[in-house]
Short mmCIF file of C-alpha atoms in Angstrom, two decimals:
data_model
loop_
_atom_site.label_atom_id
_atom_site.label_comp_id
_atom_site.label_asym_id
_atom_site.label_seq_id
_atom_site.Cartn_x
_atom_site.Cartn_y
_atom_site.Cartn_z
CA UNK O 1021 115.14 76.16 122.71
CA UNK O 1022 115.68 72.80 123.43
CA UNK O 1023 112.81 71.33 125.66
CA UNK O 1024 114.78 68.33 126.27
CA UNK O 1025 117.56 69.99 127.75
CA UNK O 1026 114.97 71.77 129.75
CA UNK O 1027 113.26 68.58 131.25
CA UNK O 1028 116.84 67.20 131.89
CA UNK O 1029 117.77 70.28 134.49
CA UNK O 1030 114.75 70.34 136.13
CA UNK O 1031 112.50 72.55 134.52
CA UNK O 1032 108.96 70.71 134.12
CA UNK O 1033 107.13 73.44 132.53
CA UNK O 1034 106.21 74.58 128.99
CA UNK O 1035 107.72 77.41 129.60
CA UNK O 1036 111.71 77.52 129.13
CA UNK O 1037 113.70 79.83 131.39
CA UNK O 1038 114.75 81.98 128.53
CA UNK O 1039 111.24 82.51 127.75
CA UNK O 1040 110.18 83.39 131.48
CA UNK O 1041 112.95 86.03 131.60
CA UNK O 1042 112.27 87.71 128.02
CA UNK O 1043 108.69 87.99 129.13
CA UNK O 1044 109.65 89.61 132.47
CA UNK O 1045 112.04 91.84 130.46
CA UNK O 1046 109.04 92.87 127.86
CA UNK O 1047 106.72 93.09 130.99
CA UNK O 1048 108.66 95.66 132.67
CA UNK O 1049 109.04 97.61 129.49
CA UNK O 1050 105.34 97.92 128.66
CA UNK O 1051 105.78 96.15 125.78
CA UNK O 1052 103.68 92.87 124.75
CA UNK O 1053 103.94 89.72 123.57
CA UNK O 1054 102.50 86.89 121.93
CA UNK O 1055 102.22 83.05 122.90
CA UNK O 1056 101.20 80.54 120.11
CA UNK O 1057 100.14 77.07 121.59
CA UNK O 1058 100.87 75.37 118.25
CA UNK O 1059 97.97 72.83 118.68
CA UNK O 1060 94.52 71.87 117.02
CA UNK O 1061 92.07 69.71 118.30
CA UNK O 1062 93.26 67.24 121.00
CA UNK O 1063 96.41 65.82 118.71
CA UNK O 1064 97.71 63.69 121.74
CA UNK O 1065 100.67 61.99 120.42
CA UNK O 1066 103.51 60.36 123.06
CA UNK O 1067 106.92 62.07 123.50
CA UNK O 1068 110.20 61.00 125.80
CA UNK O 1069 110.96 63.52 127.19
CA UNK O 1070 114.80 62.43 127.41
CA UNK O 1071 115.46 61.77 123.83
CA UNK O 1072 112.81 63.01 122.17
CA UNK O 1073 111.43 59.93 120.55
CA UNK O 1074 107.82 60.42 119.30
CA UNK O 1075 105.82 56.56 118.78
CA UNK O 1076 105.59 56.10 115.40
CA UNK O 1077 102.95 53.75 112.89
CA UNK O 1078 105.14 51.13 111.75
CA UNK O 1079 103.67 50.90 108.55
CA UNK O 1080 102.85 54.53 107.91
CA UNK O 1081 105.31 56.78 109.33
CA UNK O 1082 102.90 59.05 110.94
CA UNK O 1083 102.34 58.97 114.96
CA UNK O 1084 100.21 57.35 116.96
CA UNK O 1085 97.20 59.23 118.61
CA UNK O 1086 96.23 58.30 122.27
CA UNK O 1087 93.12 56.70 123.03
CA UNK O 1088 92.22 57.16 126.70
CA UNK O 1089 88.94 54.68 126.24
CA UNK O 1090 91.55 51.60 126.00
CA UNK O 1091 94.63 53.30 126.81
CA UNK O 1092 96.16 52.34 123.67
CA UNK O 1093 98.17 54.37 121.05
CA UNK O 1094 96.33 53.99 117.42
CA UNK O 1095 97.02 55.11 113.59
CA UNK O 1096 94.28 56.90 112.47
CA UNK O 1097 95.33 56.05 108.39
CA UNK O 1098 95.40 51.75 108.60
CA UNK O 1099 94.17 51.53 112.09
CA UNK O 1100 97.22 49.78 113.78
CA UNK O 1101 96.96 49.37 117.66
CA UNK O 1102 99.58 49.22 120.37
CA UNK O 1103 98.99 49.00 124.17
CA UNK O 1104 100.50 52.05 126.27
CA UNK O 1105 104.46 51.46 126.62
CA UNK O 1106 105.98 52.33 129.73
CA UNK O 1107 109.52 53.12 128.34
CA UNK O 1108 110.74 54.57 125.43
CA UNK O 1109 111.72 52.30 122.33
CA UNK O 1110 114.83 54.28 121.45
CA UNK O 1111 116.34 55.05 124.89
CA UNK O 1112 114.89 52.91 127.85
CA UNK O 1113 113.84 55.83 129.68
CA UNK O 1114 110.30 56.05 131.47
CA UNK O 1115 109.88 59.69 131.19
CA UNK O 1116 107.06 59.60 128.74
CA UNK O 1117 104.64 62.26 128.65
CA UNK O 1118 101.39 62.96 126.02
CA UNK O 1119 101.86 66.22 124.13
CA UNK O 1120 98.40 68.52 123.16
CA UNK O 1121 98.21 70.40 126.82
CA UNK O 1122 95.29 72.81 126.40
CA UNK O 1123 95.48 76.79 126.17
CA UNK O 1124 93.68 76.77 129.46
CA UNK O 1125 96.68 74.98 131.28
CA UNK O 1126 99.35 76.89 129.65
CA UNK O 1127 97.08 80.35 130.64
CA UNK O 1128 97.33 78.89 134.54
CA UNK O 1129 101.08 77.94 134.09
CA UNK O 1130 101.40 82.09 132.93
CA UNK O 1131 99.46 83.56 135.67
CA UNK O 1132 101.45 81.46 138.36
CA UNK O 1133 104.46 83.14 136.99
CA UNK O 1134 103.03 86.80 136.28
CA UNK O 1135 100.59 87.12 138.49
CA UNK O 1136 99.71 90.95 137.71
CA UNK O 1137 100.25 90.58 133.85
CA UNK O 1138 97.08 91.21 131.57
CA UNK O 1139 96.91 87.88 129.70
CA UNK O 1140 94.25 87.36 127.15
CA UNK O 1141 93.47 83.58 125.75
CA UNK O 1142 91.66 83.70 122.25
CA UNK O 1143 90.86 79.76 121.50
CA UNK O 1144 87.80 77.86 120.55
CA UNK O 1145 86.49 78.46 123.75
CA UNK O 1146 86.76 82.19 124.12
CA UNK O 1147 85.90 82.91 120.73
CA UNK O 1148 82.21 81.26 120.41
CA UNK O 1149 80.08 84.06 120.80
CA UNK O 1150 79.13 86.93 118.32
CA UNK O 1151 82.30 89.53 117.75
CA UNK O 1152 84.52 87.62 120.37
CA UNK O 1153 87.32 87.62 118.28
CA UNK O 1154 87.16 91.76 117.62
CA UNK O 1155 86.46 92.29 121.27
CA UNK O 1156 89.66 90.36 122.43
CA UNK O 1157 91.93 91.73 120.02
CA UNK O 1158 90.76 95.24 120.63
CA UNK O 1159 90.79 94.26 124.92
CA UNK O 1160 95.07 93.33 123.81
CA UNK O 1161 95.64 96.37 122.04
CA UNK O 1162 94.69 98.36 124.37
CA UNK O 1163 95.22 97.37 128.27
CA UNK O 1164 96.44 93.53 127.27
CA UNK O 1165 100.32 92.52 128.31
CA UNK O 1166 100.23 88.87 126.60
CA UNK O 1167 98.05 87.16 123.87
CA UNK O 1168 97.91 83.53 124.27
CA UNK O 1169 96.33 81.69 121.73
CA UNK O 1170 96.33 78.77 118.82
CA UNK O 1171 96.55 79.06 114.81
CA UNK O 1172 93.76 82.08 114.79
CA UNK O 1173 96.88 84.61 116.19
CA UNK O 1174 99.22 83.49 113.76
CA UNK O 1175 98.40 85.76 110.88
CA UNK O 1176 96.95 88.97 109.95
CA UNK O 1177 97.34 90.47 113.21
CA UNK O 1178 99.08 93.93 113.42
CA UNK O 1179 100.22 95.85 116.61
CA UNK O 1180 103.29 97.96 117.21
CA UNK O 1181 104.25 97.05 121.11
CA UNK O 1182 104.90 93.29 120.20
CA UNK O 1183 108.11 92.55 120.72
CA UNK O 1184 107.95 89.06 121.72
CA UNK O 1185 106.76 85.97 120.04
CA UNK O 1186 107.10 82.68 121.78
CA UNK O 1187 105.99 79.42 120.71
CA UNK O 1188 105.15 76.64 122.78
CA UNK O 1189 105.55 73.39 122.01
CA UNK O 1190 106.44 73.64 118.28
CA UNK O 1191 106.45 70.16 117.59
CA UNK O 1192 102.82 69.62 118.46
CA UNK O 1193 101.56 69.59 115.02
CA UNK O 1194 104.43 67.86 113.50
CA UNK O 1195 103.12 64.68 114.61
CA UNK O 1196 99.80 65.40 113.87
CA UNK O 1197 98.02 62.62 111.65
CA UNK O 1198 98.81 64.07 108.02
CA UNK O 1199 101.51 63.71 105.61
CA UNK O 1200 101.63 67.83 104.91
CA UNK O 1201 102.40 67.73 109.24
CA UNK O 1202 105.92 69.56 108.86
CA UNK O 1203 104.98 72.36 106.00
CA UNK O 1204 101.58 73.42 107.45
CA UNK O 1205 104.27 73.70 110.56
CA UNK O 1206 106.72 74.97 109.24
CA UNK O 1207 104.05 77.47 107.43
CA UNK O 1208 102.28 78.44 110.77
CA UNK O 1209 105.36 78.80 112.89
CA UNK O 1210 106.70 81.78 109.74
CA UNK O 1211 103.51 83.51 109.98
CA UNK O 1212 103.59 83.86 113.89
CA UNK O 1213 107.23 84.96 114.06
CA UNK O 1214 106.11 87.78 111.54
CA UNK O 1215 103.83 89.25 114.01
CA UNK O 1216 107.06 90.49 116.46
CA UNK O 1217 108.87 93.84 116.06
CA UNK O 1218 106.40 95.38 113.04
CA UNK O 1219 107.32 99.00 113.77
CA UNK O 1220 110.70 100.85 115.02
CA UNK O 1221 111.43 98.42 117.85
CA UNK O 1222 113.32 94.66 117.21
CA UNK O 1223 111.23 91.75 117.49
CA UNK O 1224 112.70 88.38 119.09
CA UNK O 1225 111.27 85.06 118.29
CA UNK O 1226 111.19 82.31 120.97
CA UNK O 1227 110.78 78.45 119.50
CA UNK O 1228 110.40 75.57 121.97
CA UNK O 1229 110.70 72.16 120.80
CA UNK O 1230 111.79 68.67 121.92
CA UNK O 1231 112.66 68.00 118.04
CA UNK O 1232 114.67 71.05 117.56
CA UNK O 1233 116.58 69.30 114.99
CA UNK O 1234 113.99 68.49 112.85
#
């Protein structure tokens, strides 16, 4: 799905309308789904959101990370330093937004849409304490609707009544400051869409991105 074409008829969240309606659709099935927030760390890189332009290092070819502190966008490899622009290079247009939204903003955005589905986050956050990561899984298989989560869902996991996998915001770690960016994507965003339809039932696999083309 194209998030740009999204933004561009109104839609402001990171959730597409295709996505809302095959989650409603798996919802009233009883079936479940999962939700990768393809992120790590707080990545924040700057996007238009009407061409898709990400700010690039002139002399490295790898974006620029936000710094709040001096509201400046910085390479973290030979330490170039930009003020904030307020329009795009490529296209003019002032609809610039940072990309790295945390799992606990996407979890809101979900709950405002489903309110009675049984959503369960597994991040940094949730997983701290001793045998988190066994007790949310198990809480999923058993009474959870939706698992919403970064990198740590993406592999290994196993269970019959996913049909679903969506992926939000697949471009996050393409931009990411590291020259292996698009393969370790590219490599995350295979394993993830192997965890839908396992058994008898077809999986469907759900990509948002403002870089589709990449």
């Amino acid at each position: 799905i194209d998030m740009k074409e999204e933004f561009k008829a109104g839609n402001t969240t990171n959730y597409s309308n295709r996505l809302k309606e095959e989650l409603a659709l798996r919802l009233s099935r009883g079936e479940q789904a999962i939700l990768l927030l393809n992120r790590r760390g707080y990545a924040n890189f700057m996007i238009c959101r009407n061409c898709g332009h990400v700010f690039m290092c002139p002399n490295c070819d790898i974006s620029l990370t936000y710094h709040e502190y001096s509201h400046s966008l910085k390479c973290h490899y030979c330490g170039h330093d930009e003020q904030l622009p307020k329009t795009c290079a490529k296209c003019g247009s002032e609809d610039l937004r940072f990309m790295g939204t945390g799992t606990q903003r996407i979890e809101d955005e979900l709950r405002e849409m489903f309110p009675k589905a049984r959503i369960v986050r597994m991040d940094n956050d949730t997983t701290r304490t001793k045998n988190a990561h066994e007790k949310l899984l198990h809480e999923f298989e058993t009474s959870g609707d939706i698992l919403l989560g970064t990198q740590m869902i993406a592999k290994g996991l196993d269970f019959p009544k996913v049909t679903l996998v969506g992926i939000i915001q697949a471009d996050n770690n393409l931009f990411i400051s590291d020259f292996r960016a698009a393969e370790k994507t590219f490599q995350l965003l295979m394993q993830v869409s192997g965890r839908s339809g396992r058994r008898d039932q077809l999986g469907k696999v759900i990509i948002q991105a403002f870089n589709p083309e990449h």
